Amino acid sequence: GNKLPRRSEVNNGHAYLSAPYGIYRTKDGYLALAMGEIPVLGQLLGCTALLDFTDPASWYQERDAIKTILKTHLAGRTTGDWLAVLEPADIWCAEVLDYDRLVEQEGYRVLDMEQDIRVGDEWMRTTRCPIKVDGQVLTSAKGSPKLGEHNSAIEKEFELVYPSGATRRVNQLND
């Protein structure tokens, strides 16, 4: 809609989406909440302060107030407690995992999300692209180039260097 983003002041998740969208601290970790009806969340979470937000149009305009209520309320119980209430009700939510816990997850292991790549003279382990094309997993042992590694080839290909070795100015390219 050609509107500039207006970020939420509380638990920022997305500049254009209303409450409850965001990441919230719980008693033992973090919970990600996506879209959901605020009064329904209020009932499920036992948070009566959310029951006053009945107009969906207000959920964007009042998102900082709503998110402040959620922030305080969700901190009182564990992530597992909240998931046990929200998931059966089909509320879009998930536990936020740190890297060590993520790699322990069965889904992460099944997807075989890591690969070894070569960067210069060294090998390193990193995540791979999760997308499959025609059923094929995308992998590559080639890592990103070192900073400036391909400058000479690019300058030559795009004629950015004169025979004398002086690099052309960027504004000359626009002529």
mmCIF file of C-alpha atoms in Angstrom:
data_model
loop_
_atom_site.group_PDB
_atom_site.id
_atom_site.type_symbol
_atom_site.label_atom_id
_atom_site.label_comp_id
_atom_site.label_asym_id
_atom_site.label_seq_id
_atom_site.Cartn_x
_atom_site.Cartn_y
_atom_site.Cartn_z
ATOM 1 C CA GLY A 1 0.000 0.000 0.000
ATOM 2 C CA ASN A 2 3.016 2.344 -0.369
ATOM 3 C CA LYS A 3 3.030 2.917 3.383
ATOM 4 C CA LEU A 4 6.331 3.299 5.179
ATOM 5 C CA PRO A 5 6.935 0.639 7.818
ATOM 6 C CA ARG A 6 5.995 1.523 11.371
ATOM 7 C CA ARG A 7 7.699 -0.918 13.673
ATOM 8 C CA SER A 8 6.129 -1.994 16.909
ATOM 9 C CA GLU A 9 7.832 -0.749 20.059
ATOM 10 C CA VAL A 10 7.142 -4.047 21.848
ATOM 11 C CA ASN A 11 8.278 -7.534 20.773
ATOM 12 C CA ASN A 12 8.779 -6.381 17.212
ATOM 13 C CA GLY A 13 8.078 -9.099 14.690
ATOM 14 C CA HIS A 14 6.884 -7.447 11.489
ATOM 15 C CA ALA A 15 6.406 -3.812 10.540
ATOM 16 C CA TYR A 16 3.114 -4.363 8.726
ATOM 17 C CA LEU A 17 1.386 -6.993 10.877
ATOM 18 C CA SER A 18 -0.869 -6.483 13.853
ATOM 19 C CA ALA A 19 -0.668 -7.996 17.304
ATOM 20 C CA PRO A 20 0.012 -10.638 18.446
ATOM 21 C CA TYR A 21 2.774 -11.200 15.841
ATOM 22 C CA GLY A 22 6.111 -11.338 17.678
ATOM 23 C CA ILE A 23 8.525 -13.213 19.933
ATOM 24 C CA TYR A 24 7.729 -13.340 23.653
ATOM 25 C CA ARG A 25 9.830 -14.382 26.653
ATOM 26 C CA THR A 26 8.331 -17.110 28.775
ATOM 27 C CA LYS A 27 9.386 -18.417 32.173
ATOM 28 C CA ASP A 28 11.950 -20.743 30.568
ATOM 29 C CA GLY A 29 12.523 -19.543 27.001
ATOM 30 C CA TYR A 30 10.733 -17.859 24.110
ATOM 31 C CA LEU A 31 7.469 -18.309 22.237
ATOM 32 C CA ALA A 32 6.770 -17.081 18.700
ATOM 33 C CA LEU A 33 3.188 -16.022 18.017
ATOM 34 C CA ALA A 34 1.878 -15.313 14.555
ATOM 35 C CA MET A 35 -1.645 -14.300 13.666
ATOM 36 C CA GLY A 36 -4.637 -14.951 15.892
ATOM 37 C CA GLU A 37 -7.762 -13.320 17.214
ATOM 38 C CA ILE A 38 -6.933 -11.319 20.311
ATOM 39 C CA PRO A 39 -10.078 -12.170 22.328
ATOM 40 C CA VAL A 40 -9.600 -15.868 21.517
ATOM 41 C CA LEU A 41 -6.005 -15.621 22.759
ATOM 42 C CA GLY A 42 -7.280 -13.881 25.873
ATOM 43 C CA GLN A 43 -9.662 -16.752 26.603
ATOM 44 C CA LEU A 44 -7.110 -19.475 25.871
ATOM 45 C CA LEU A 45 -4.358 -17.816 27.900
ATOM 46 C CA GLY A 46 -6.613 -16.786 30.789
ATOM 47 C CA CYS A 47 -5.692 -13.149 30.130
ATOM 48 C CA THR A 48 -8.819 -11.066 30.718
ATOM 49 C CA ALA A 49 -7.105 -7.815 29.691
ATOM 50 C CA LEU A 50 -7.083 -9.051 26.078
ATOM 51 C CA LEU A 51 -10.847 -9.587 26.025
ATOM 52 C CA ASP A 52 -11.422 -5.829 25.587
ATOM 53 C CA PHE A 53 -9.792 -5.841 22.116
ATOM 54 C CA THR A 54 -12.803 -7.035 20.124
ATOM 55 C CA ASP A 55 -12.338 -4.904 16.981
ATOM 56 C CA PRO A 56 -9.862 -6.556 14.561
ATOM 57 C CA ALA A 57 -9.098 -3.128 13.056
ATOM 58 C CA SER A 58 -7.659 -2.064 16.427
ATOM 59 C CA TRP A 59 -5.190 -4.956 16.610
ATOM 60 C CA TYR A 60 -2.718 -3.055 14.428
ATOM 61 C CA GLN A 61 -3.342 0.402 15.894
ATOM 62 C CA GLU A 62 -3.210 -0.925 19.460
ATOM 63 C CA ARG A 63 -0.513 -3.523 18.888
ATOM 64 C CA ASP A 64 1.948 -2.038 21.375
ATOM 65 C CA ALA A 65 -0.678 -2.109 24.146
ATOM 66 C CA ILE A 66 -1.729 -5.652 23.224
ATOM 67 C CA LYS A 67 1.855 -6.859 22.988
ATOM 68 C CA THR A 68 2.708 -5.282 26.344
ATOM 69 C CA ILE A 69 -0.140 -7.232 27.940
ATOM 70 C CA LEU A 70 1.008 -10.439 26.236
ATOM 71 C CA LYS A 71 4.640 -9.803 27.171
ATOM 72 C CA THR A 72 3.783 -9.564 30.856
ATOM 73 C CA HIS A 73 1.297 -12.434 30.843
ATOM 74 C CA LEU A 74 3.385 -14.960 28.878
ATOM 75 C CA ALA A 75 6.396 -14.461 31.155
ATOM 76 C CA GLY A 76 4.485 -16.155 33.990
ATOM 77 C CA ARG A 77 4.524 -19.717 32.615
ATOM 78 C CA THR A 78 6.821 -21.979 30.625
ATOM 79 C CA THR A 79 6.878 -22.247 26.845
ATOM 80 C CA GLY A 80 5.658 -25.846 27.129
ATOM 81 C CA ASP A 81 2.686 -24.733 29.233
ATOM 82 C CA TRP A 82 1.643 -22.186 26.598
ATOM 83 C CA LEU A 83 2.178 -24.588 23.685
ATOM 84 C CA ALA A 84 -0.024 -27.157 25.429
ATOM 85 C CA VAL A 85 -2.857 -24.597 25.376
ATOM 86 C CA LEU A 86 -2.256 -22.897 22.021
ATOM 87 C CA GLU A 87 -1.354 -25.771 19.697
ATOM 88 C CA PRO A 88 -4.576 -27.805 20.220
ATOM 89 C CA ALA A 89 -6.520 -24.605 19.466
ATOM 90 C CA ASP A 90 -4.695 -24.211 16.111
ATOM 91 C CA ILE A 91 -3.028 -20.965 17.151
ATOM 92 C CA TRP A 92 0.034 -20.257 15.011
ATOM 93 C CA CYS A 93 2.858 -20.521 17.518
ATOM 94 C CA ALA A 94 6.180 -22.234 18.077
ATOM 95 C CA GLU A 95 8.949 -22.543 20.597
ATOM 96 C CA VAL A 96 11.986 -20.453 19.663
ATOM 97 C CA LEU A 97 15.051 -22.682 19.805
ATOM 98 C CA ASP A 98 18.699 -21.788 20.193
ATOM 99 C CA TYR A 99 21.151 -23.477 17.829
ATOM 100 C CA ASP A 100 22.146 -26.267 20.204
ATOM 101 C CA ARG A 101 18.519 -27.297 20.743
ATOM 102 C CA LEU A 102 17.646 -26.875 17.068
ATOM 103 C CA VAL A 103 20.233 -29.375 15.850
ATOM 104 C CA GLU A 104 18.918 -31.927 18.366
ATOM 105 C CA GLN A 105 15.445 -31.844 16.773
ATOM 106 C CA GLU A 106 14.416 -34.894 14.753
ATOM 107 C CA GLY A 107 13.126 -32.695 11.915
ATOM 108 C CA TYR A 108 16.460 -30.939 11.602
ATOM 109 C CA ARG A 109 18.307 -34.264 11.487
ATOM 110 C CA VAL A 110 15.860 -35.778 8.974
ATOM 111 C CA LEU A 111 16.255 -32.803 6.653
ATOM 112 C CA ASP A 112 20.043 -33.266 6.705
ATOM 113 C CA MET A 113 20.426 -29.485 6.811
ATOM 114 C CA GLU A 114 24.196 -29.257 7.081
ATOM 115 C CA GLN A 115 26.949 -29.484 4.491
ATOM 116 C CA ASP A 116 30.707 -28.994 4.338
ATOM 117 C CA ILE A 117 32.011 -26.171 2.165
ATOM 118 C CA ARG A 118 35.446 -24.983 1.173
ATOM 119 C CA VAL A 119 36.328 -21.371 1.856
ATOM 120 C CA GLY A 120 39.786 -20.639 0.531
ATOM 121 C CA ASP A 121 42.039 -23.366 1.914
ATOM 122 C CA GLU A 122 39.714 -24.300 4.781
ATOM 123 C CA TRP A 123 36.680 -26.547 5.147
ATOM 124 C CA MET A 124 33.761 -25.549 7.329
ATOM 125 C CA ARG A 125 30.339 -26.949 8.214
ATOM 126 C CA THR A 126 27.297 -24.763 7.537
ATOM 127 C CA THR A 127 23.608 -25.057 6.762
ATOM 128 C CA ARG A 128 22.468 -25.812 3.240
ATOM 129 C CA CYS A 129 19.570 -24.477 1.213
ATOM 130 C CA PRO A 130 16.387 -26.219 2.439
ATOM 131 C CA ILE A 131 14.731 -26.067 -1.001
ATOM 132 C CA LYS A 132 14.501 -29.078 -3.308
ATOM 133 C CA VAL A 133 14.275 -28.679 -7.082
ATOM 134 C CA ASP A 134 12.678 -31.605 -8.921
ATOM 135 C CA GLY A 135 13.169 -33.644 -5.747
ATOM 136 C CA GLN A 136 16.900 -32.901 -5.614
ATOM 137 C CA VAL A 137 18.557 -31.402 -2.556
ATOM 138 C CA LEU A 138 20.664 -28.350 -3.414
ATOM 139 C CA THR A 139 24.222 -28.520 -2.088
ATOM 140 C CA SER A 140 27.567 -27.108 -3.074
ATOM 141 C CA ALA A 141 31.009 -27.528 -1.590
ATOM 142 C CA LYS A 142 31.970 -24.074 -2.838
ATOM 143 C CA GLY A 143 31.781 -21.389 -0.187
ATOM 144 C CA SER A 144 31.531 -17.673 -0.633
ATOM 145 C CA PRO A 145 34.556 -15.846 -2.032
ATOM 146 C CA LYS A 146 36.879 -13.916 0.229
ATOM 147 C CA LEU A 147 36.349 -10.173 0.246
ATOM 148 C CA GLY A 148 37.742 -8.814 -3.029
ATOM 149 C CA GLU A 149 38.703 -12.255 -4.339
ATOM 150 C CA HIS A 150 36.991 -11.740 -7.714
ATOM 151 C CA ASN A 151 37.416 -7.982 -8.107
ATOM 152 C CA SER A 152 39.946 -8.240 -10.929
ATOM 153 C CA ALA A 153 37.820 -10.635 -12.989
ATOM 154 C CA ILE A 154 34.707 -8.471 -12.528
ATOM 155 C CA GLU A 155 36.552 -5.274 -13.428
ATOM 156 C CA LYS A 156 37.909 -6.917 -16.556
ATOM 157 C CA GLU A 157 34.569 -8.484 -17.600
ATOM 158 C CA PHE A 158 32.687 -5.199 -17.293
ATOM 159 C CA GLU A 159 35.561 -3.106 -18.647
ATOM 160 C CA LEU A 160 35.988 -1.229 -15.405
ATOM 161 C CA VAL A 161 39.782 -1.039 -15.802
ATOM 162 C CA TYR A 162 41.632 0.911 -18.472
ATOM 163 C CA PRO A 163 44.788 -0.584 -19.981
ATOM 164 C CA SER A 164 46.845 1.740 -17.779
ATOM 165 C CA GLY A 165 45.324 0.016 -14.739
ATOM 166 C CA ALA A 166 43.271 2.988 -13.529
ATOM 167 C CA THR A 167 39.745 1.968 -12.447
ATOM 168 C CA ARG A 168 36.917 3.844 -14.167
ATOM 169 C CA ARG A 169 34.654 5.955 -12.036
ATOM 170 C CA VAL A 170 31.199 4.591 -11.316
ATOM 171 C CA ASN A 171 29.507 7.693 -12.740
ATOM 172 C CA GLN A 172 31.242 7.087 -16.070
ATOM 173 C CA LEU A 173 29.328 3.842 -16.367
ATOM 174 C CA ASN A 174 26.083 5.787 -16.563
ATOM 175 C CA ASP A 175 27.152 7.703 -19.691
#
